[in-house]
Each structure stands twice: as C-alpha cells, then as structure tokens.
CSV table of C-alpha atoms in Angstrom, one decimal:
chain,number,residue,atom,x,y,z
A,1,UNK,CA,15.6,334.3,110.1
A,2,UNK,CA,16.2,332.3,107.0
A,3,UNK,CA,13.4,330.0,105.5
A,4,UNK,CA,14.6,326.9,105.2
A,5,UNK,CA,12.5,325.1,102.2
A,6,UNK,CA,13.5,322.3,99.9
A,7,UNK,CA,12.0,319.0,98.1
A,8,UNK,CA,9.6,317.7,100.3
A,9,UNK,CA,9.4,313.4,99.5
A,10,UNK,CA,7.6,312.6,102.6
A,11,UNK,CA,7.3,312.9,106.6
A,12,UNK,CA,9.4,309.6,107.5
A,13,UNK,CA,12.5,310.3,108.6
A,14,UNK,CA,13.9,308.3,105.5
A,15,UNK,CA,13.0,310.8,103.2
A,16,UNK,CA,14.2,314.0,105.3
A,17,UNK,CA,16.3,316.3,103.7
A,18,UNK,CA,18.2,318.8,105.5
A,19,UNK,CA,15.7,321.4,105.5
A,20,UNK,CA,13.0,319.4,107.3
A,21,UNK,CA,15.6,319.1,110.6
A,22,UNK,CA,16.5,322.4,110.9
A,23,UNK,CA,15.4,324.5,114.3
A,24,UNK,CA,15.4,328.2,114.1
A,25,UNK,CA,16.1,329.6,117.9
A,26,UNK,CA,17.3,332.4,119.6
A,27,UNK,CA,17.8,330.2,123.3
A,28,UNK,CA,20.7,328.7,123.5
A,29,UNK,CA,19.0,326.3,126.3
A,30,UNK,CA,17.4,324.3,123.5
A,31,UNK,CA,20.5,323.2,122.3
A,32,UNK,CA,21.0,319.2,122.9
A,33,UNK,CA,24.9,317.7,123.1
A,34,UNK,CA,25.8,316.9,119.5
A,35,UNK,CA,23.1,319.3,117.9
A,36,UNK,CA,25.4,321.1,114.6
A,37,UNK,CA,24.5,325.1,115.9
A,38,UNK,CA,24.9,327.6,113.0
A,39,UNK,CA,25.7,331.1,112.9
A,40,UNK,CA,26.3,333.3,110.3
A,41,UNK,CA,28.6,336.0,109.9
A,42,UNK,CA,27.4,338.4,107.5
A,43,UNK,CA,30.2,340.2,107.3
A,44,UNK,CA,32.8,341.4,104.7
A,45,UNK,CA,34.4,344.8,106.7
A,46,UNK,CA,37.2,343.0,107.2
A,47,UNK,CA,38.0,341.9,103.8
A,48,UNK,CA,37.3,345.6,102.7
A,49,UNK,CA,39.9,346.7,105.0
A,50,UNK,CA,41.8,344.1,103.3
A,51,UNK,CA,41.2,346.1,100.0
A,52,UNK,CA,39.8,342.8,98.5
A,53,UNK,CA,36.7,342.4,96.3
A,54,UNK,CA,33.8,343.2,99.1
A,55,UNK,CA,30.2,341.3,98.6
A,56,UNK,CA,31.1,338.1,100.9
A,57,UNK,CA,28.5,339.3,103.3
A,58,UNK,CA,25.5,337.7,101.0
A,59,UNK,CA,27.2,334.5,101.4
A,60,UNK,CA,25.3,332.9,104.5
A,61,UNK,CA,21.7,332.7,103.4
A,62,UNK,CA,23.1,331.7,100.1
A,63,UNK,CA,24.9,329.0,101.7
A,64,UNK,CA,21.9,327.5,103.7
A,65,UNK,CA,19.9,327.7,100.4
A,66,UNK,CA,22.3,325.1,99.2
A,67,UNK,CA,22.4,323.3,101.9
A,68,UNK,CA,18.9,322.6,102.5
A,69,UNK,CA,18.1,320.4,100.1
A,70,UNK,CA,21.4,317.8,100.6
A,71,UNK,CA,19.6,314.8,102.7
A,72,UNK,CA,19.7,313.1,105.9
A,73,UNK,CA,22.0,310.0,106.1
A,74,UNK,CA,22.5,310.5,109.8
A,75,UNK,CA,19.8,309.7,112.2
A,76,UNK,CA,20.8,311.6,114.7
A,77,UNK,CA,21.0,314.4,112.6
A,78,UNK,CA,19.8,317.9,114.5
A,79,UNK,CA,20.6,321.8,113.7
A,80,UNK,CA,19.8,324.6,114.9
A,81,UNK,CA,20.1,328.1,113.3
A,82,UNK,CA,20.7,331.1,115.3
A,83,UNK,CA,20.7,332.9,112.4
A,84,UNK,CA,23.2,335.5,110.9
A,85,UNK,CA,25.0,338.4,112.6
A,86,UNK,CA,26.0,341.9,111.2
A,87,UNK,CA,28.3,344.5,111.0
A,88,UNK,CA,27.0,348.1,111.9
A,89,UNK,CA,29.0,351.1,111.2
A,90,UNK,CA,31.5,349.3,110.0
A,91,UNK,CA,32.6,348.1,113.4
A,92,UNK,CA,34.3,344.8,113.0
A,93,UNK,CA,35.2,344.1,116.1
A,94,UNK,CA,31.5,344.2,117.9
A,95,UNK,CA,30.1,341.8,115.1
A,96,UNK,CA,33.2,339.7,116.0
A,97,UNK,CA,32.6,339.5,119.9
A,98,UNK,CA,29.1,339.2,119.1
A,99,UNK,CA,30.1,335.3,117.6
A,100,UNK,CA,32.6,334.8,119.5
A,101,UNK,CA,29.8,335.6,122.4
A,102,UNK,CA,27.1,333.4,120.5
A,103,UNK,CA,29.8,330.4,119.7
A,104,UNK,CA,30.9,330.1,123.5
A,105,UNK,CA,27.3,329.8,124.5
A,106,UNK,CA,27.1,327.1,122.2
A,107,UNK,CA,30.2,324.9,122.9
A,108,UNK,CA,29.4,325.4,126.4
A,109,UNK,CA,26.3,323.4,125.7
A,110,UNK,CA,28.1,320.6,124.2
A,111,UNK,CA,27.0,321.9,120.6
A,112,UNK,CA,29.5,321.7,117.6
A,113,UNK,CA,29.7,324.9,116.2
A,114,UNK,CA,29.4,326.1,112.6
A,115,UNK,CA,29.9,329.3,111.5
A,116,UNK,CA,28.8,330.4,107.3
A,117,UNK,CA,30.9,333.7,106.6
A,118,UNK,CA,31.7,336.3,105.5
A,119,UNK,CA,34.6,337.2,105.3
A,120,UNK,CA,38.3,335.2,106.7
A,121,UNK,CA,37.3,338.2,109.4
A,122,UNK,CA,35.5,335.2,110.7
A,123,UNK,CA,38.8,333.4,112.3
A,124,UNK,CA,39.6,334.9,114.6
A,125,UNK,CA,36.0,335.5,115.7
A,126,UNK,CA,34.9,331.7,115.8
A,127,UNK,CA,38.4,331.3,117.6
A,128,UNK,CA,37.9,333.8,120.5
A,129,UNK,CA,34.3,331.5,121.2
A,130,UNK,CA,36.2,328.3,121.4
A,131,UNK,CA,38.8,329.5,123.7
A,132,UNK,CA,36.1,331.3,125.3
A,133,UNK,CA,34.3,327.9,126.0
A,134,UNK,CA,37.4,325.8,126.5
A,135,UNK,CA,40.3,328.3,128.3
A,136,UNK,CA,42.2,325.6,129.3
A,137,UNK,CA,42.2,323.0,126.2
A,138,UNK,CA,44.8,323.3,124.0
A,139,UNK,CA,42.8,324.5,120.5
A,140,UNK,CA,44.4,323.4,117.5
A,141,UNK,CA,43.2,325.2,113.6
A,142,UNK,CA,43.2,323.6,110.6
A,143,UNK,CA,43.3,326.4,107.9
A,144,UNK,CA,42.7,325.3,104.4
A,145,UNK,CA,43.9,328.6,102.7
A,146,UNK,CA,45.8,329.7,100.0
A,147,UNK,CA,46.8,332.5,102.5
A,148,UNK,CA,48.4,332.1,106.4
A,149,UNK,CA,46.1,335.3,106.9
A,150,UNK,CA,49.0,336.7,109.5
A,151,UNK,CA,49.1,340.4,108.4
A,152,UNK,CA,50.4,342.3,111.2
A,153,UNK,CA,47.3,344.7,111.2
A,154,UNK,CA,47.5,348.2,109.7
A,155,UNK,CA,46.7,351.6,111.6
A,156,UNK,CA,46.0,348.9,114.6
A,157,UNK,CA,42.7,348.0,112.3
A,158,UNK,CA,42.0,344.0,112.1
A,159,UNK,CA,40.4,342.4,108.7
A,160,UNK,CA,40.0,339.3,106.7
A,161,UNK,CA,44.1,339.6,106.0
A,162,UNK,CA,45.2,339.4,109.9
A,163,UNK,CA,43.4,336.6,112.3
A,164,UNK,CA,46.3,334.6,112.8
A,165,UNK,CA,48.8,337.6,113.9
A,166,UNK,CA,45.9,338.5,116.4
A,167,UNK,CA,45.6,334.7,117.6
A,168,UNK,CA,49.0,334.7,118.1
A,169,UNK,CA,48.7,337.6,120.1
A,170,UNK,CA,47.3,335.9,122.4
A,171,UNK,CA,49.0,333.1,123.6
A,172,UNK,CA,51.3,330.2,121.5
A,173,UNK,CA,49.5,329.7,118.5
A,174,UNK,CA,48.9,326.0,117.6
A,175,UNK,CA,47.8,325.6,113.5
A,176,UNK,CA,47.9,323.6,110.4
A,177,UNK,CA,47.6,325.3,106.9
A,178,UNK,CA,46.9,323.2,104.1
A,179,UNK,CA,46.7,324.2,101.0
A,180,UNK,CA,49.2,327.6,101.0
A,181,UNK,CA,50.2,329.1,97.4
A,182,UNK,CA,54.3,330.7,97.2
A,183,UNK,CA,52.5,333.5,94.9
A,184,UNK,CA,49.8,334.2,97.4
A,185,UNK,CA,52.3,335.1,100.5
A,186,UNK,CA,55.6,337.2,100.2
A,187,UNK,CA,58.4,336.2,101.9
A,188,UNK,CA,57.6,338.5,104.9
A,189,UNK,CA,54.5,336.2,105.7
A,190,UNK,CA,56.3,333.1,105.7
A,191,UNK,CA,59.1,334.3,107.7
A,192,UNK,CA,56.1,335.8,110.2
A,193,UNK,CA,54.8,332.3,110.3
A,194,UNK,CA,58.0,330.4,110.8
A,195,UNK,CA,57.9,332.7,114.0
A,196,UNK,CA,54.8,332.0,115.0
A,197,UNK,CA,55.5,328.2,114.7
A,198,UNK,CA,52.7,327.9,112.2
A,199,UNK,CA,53.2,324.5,110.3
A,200,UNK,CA,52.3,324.2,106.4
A,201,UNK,CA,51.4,322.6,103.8
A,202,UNK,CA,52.3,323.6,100.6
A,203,UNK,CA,49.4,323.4,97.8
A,204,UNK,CA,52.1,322.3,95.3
A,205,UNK,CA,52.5,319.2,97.9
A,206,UNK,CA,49.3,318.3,98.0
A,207,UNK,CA,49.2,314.8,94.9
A,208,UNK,CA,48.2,311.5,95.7
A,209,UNK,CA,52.1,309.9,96.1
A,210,UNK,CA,52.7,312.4,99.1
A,211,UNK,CA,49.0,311.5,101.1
A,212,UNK,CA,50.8,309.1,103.0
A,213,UNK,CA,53.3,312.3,104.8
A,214,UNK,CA,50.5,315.0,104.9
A,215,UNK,CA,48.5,312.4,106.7
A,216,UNK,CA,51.4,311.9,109.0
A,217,UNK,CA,51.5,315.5,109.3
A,218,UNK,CA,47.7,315.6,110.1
A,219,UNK,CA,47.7,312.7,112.3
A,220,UNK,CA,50.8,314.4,114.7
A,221,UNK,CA,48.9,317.5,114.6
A,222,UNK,CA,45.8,316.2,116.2
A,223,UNK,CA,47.5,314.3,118.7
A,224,UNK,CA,49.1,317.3,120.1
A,225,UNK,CA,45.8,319.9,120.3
A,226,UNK,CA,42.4,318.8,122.7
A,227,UNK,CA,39.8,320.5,120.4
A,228,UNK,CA,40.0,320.8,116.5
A,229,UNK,CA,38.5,324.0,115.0
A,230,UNK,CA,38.5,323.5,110.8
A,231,UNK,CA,38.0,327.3,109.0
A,232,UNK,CA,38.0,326.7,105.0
A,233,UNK,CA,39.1,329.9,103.0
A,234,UNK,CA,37.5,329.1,99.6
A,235,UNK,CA,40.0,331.0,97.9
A,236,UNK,CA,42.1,327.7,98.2
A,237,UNK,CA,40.5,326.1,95.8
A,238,UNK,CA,40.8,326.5,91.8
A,239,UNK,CA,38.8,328.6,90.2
A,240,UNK,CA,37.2,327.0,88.0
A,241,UNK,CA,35.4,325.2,90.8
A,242,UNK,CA,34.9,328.8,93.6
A,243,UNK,CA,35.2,331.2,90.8
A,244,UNK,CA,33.0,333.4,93.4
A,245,UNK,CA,35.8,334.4,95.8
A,246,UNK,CA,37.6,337.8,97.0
A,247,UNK,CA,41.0,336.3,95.6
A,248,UNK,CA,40.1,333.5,92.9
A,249,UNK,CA,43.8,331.3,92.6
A,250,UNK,CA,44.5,329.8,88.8
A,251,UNK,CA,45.9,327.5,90.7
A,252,UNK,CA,44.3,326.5,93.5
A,253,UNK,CA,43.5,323.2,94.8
A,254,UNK,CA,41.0,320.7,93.8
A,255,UNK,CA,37.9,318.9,96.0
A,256,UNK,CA,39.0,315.5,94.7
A,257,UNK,CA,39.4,312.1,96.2
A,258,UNK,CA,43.0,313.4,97.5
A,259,UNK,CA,41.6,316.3,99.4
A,260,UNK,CA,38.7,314.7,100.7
A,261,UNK,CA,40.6,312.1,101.9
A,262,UNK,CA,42.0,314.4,104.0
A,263,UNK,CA,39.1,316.8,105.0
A,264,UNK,CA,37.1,313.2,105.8
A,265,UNK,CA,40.0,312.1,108.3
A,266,UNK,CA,40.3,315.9,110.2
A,267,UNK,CA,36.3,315.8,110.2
A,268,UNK,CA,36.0,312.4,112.0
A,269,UNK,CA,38.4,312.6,114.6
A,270,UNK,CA,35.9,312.9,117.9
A,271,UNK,CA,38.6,316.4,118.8
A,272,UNK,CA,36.7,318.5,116.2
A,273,UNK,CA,34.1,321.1,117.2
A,274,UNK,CA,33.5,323.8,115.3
A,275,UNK,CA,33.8,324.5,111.6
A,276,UNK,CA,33.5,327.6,109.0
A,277,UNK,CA,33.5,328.4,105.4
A,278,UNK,CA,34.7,331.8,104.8
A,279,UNK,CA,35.2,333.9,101.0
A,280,UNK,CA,32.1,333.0,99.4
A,281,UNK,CA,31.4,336.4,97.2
A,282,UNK,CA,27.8,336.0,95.3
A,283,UNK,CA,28.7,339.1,93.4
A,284,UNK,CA,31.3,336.7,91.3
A,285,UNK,CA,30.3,333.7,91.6
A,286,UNK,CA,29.1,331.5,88.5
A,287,UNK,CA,25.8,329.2,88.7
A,288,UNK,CA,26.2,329.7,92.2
A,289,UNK,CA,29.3,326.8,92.0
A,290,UNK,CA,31.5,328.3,95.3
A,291,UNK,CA,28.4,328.7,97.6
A,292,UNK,CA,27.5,325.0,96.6
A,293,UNK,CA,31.1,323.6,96.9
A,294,UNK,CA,31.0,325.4,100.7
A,295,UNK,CA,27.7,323.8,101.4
A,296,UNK,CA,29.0,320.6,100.3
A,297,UNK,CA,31.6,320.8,102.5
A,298,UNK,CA,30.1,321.7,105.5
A,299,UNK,CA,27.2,318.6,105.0
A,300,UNK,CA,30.1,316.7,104.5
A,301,UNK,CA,30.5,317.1,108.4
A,302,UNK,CA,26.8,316.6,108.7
A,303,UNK,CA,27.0,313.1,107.1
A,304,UNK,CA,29.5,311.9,109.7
C-alpha cells in the first residue's frame, strides 16, 4: 500500500490536508455512502499492444503523491485506498476484471469510484464495474480525449486503443467525447464512431464564444444517461502542460477557465460516480507537471 504523507499544520480538521483523511483497506464493508474509493490500475499492457510509449504503469502512486498534500475544503471529505492492481504475464484482461470486480463492490456500497491509471486500458475496465453495479441504469461516459479510443481490436487482442469498440459490443453505447483532435483519428474512426452514435466535441470547438452550445450539448447529454462515469485521457491536453504522456498533442487543449467551466458543471451534477485519469507516463514527464495536472483534477472532484 501507498504511504500517504504530506505537510502536517495540525490535528483540527481545519488544517487537514488530504493525506490526513485517507483509509487504506482491503474490506469493502468499511466503505460509508459518499466515501471517494480509489483504485489503481497499474497497468500499461494495453497501451503496449497499442505500440505507444509504455511506462504509464508508474503513474498511480505518483498520482497520490501529488495528491496528498492538496487540502480539505470539504468536511465531509473521506477516502479510502484499495490500493493499486497489476498486470501479470501480460494478461490484460484478468487485471481488467480484477477492477471491474473491485469497482462494482464499491458502487454497490454507495461509494463514488475513482480509478488512477495506467493506461486508457482502464475504460473499459472501470466501465464493466459500473454496469456491473448498476445493470439496469442507463451509463453515460464523458471522454475527455484527443482520441474516440474505438479501434476494432487486432488479432482479437484489447488495449489502450480499443475500449469504446468493446463497450459498444456490448449493448448501445451512450458517450460524450470532448476534446477530439482531426489529426489524432483517421477517417475510419470517425466513421466507426458515427456508427456507434458516439457524440463529439471537437477540440478546435472548444473557445469561450461557443461555451454556451457545448454546455447545451453537455446539459442534453446528462439528461438522457442515470449514472455519469468521467475518464480523462491526458493526452488531451497540450503539451506543454502533460508533456508526460504516451501521445503528447502540440495542440491539445488547455485547463483554463473555459474547460473547467465545463469539467466543474459534469462533476457536480448528483448523476456522476466514478472518475479516472488515464496516460500519465513518468518516464516523460517534466517536473512531474502531467501527474500534478491529473491530481488536480481528480481533487477537483474532492472539493465539491
């Protein structure tokens, strides 16, 4: 298990930082309704399959060391760590039904689920959980990606490329991808995601003047789903802010006011349970800026 340390100011619960409400468990009995429950994927298989740059699975402790010091604004504030799982022998697929095992558990316990990756592998992993805990609900994604991750896989092997083909193998597939870059998909992709009925945001639509329709867009899109799962690709943000990715973009997207405008709004509606942060590769990443931006945004959830 990870030690979670930070700046210690003092016992009373107005000086707490992060660290000093953490619970590290292995029963998922403990878990109260509300508690944030964290998992971590250390995992990168699939974005080796994927014949990206592999090194993702260092990410998760990495994460939680940036995390731990961000402080408590929330009273209420509790999390428990179940601590990370791996892949051995390079089987993908046991690690991934090991979460989706673990994140069911979770949700069933009225827990809202996070999951620290890894690689994008971890989709369609945290998605198998949330159906598994809620078969009937109508689950909607929110994919911030510069990718729609809807390879059809090859040789019949999954990976960090193909979570949405697999979801949609499954049943209609109901998901919102903000963020998506024309000279990160080939036609092929977008023509597999029109099929799919996958709705998108462009990242070159994403300025201040069109918030107003992508918040429409948003706003339609929860209305329609019962439970809101949010998986953040890193590589859908610029470089120069997650320079430590599998696929760094030139031109990726910024975490400005525009964006966290929207990330605030998806994070707040009451249909969201379960979140992950997926791409963050510590073998390229500078002054440790990528794992930082992720922890950022997951406490952004914690602050709510």
């Amino acid at each position: 298990m990870f030690d979670w340390t930070g700046r210690f100011d003092g016992e009373e619960e107005s000086y707490h930082r992060i660290f000093q409400r953490v619970k590290t468990e292995t029963d998922y009995e403990t878990i109260n309704p509300n508690d944030f429950v964290l998992h971590g994927l250390a995992v990168d298989e699939g974005v080796k399959r994927n014949k990206g740059r592999v090194g993702a699975e260092e990410a998760p402790n990495i994460i939680r060391k940036n995390i731990s010091n961000f402080p408590v604004v929330n009273s209420k504030f509790s999390l428990r760590d179940f601590g990370n799982i791996k892949c051995d022998n390079n089987d993908l697929e046991s690690a991934q039904n090991l979460l989706a095992e673990k994140v069911s558990k979770a949700l069933l316990k009225q827990g809202k689920s996070v999951v620290l990756g890894g690689g994008h592998e971890v989709t369609f992993a945290h998605y198998s959980g949330i159906k598994k805990a809620f078969p009937n609900q109508k689950i909607g994604i929110i994919n911030f990606d510069a990718h729609f991750d809807n390879r059809e896989p090859e040789n019949g092997l999954a990976s960090s490329g193909t979570g949405f083909w697999q979801i949609a193998q499954e049943g209609e597939i109901h998901s919102l991808h903000i963020g998506i870059q024309k000279n990160s998909n080939t036609q092929k992709l977008f023509e597999i995601a029109d099929n799919f009925g996958m709705k998108y945001i462009l990242a070159d639509e994403i300025y201040s003047e069109n918030i107003p329709n992508i918040m429409f867009a948003i706003n339609s899109f929860l209305e329609d789903v019962d439970v809101v799962y949010v998986t953040i690709c890193m590589d859908v943000f610029n470089a120069s802010i997650a320079p430590g990715v599998s696929a760094p973009a030139y031109n990726g997207i910024f975490a400005d006011r525009q964006f966290m405008q929207i990330y605030h709004h998806i994070l707040s509606s009451e249909k969201t349970k379960a979140l992950d942060v997926a791409e963050v590769n510590p073998n390229f990443d500078i002054q440790e800026r990528t794992a930082r931006l992720a922890a950022s945004l997951v406490n952004e959830w914690f602050m709510i």
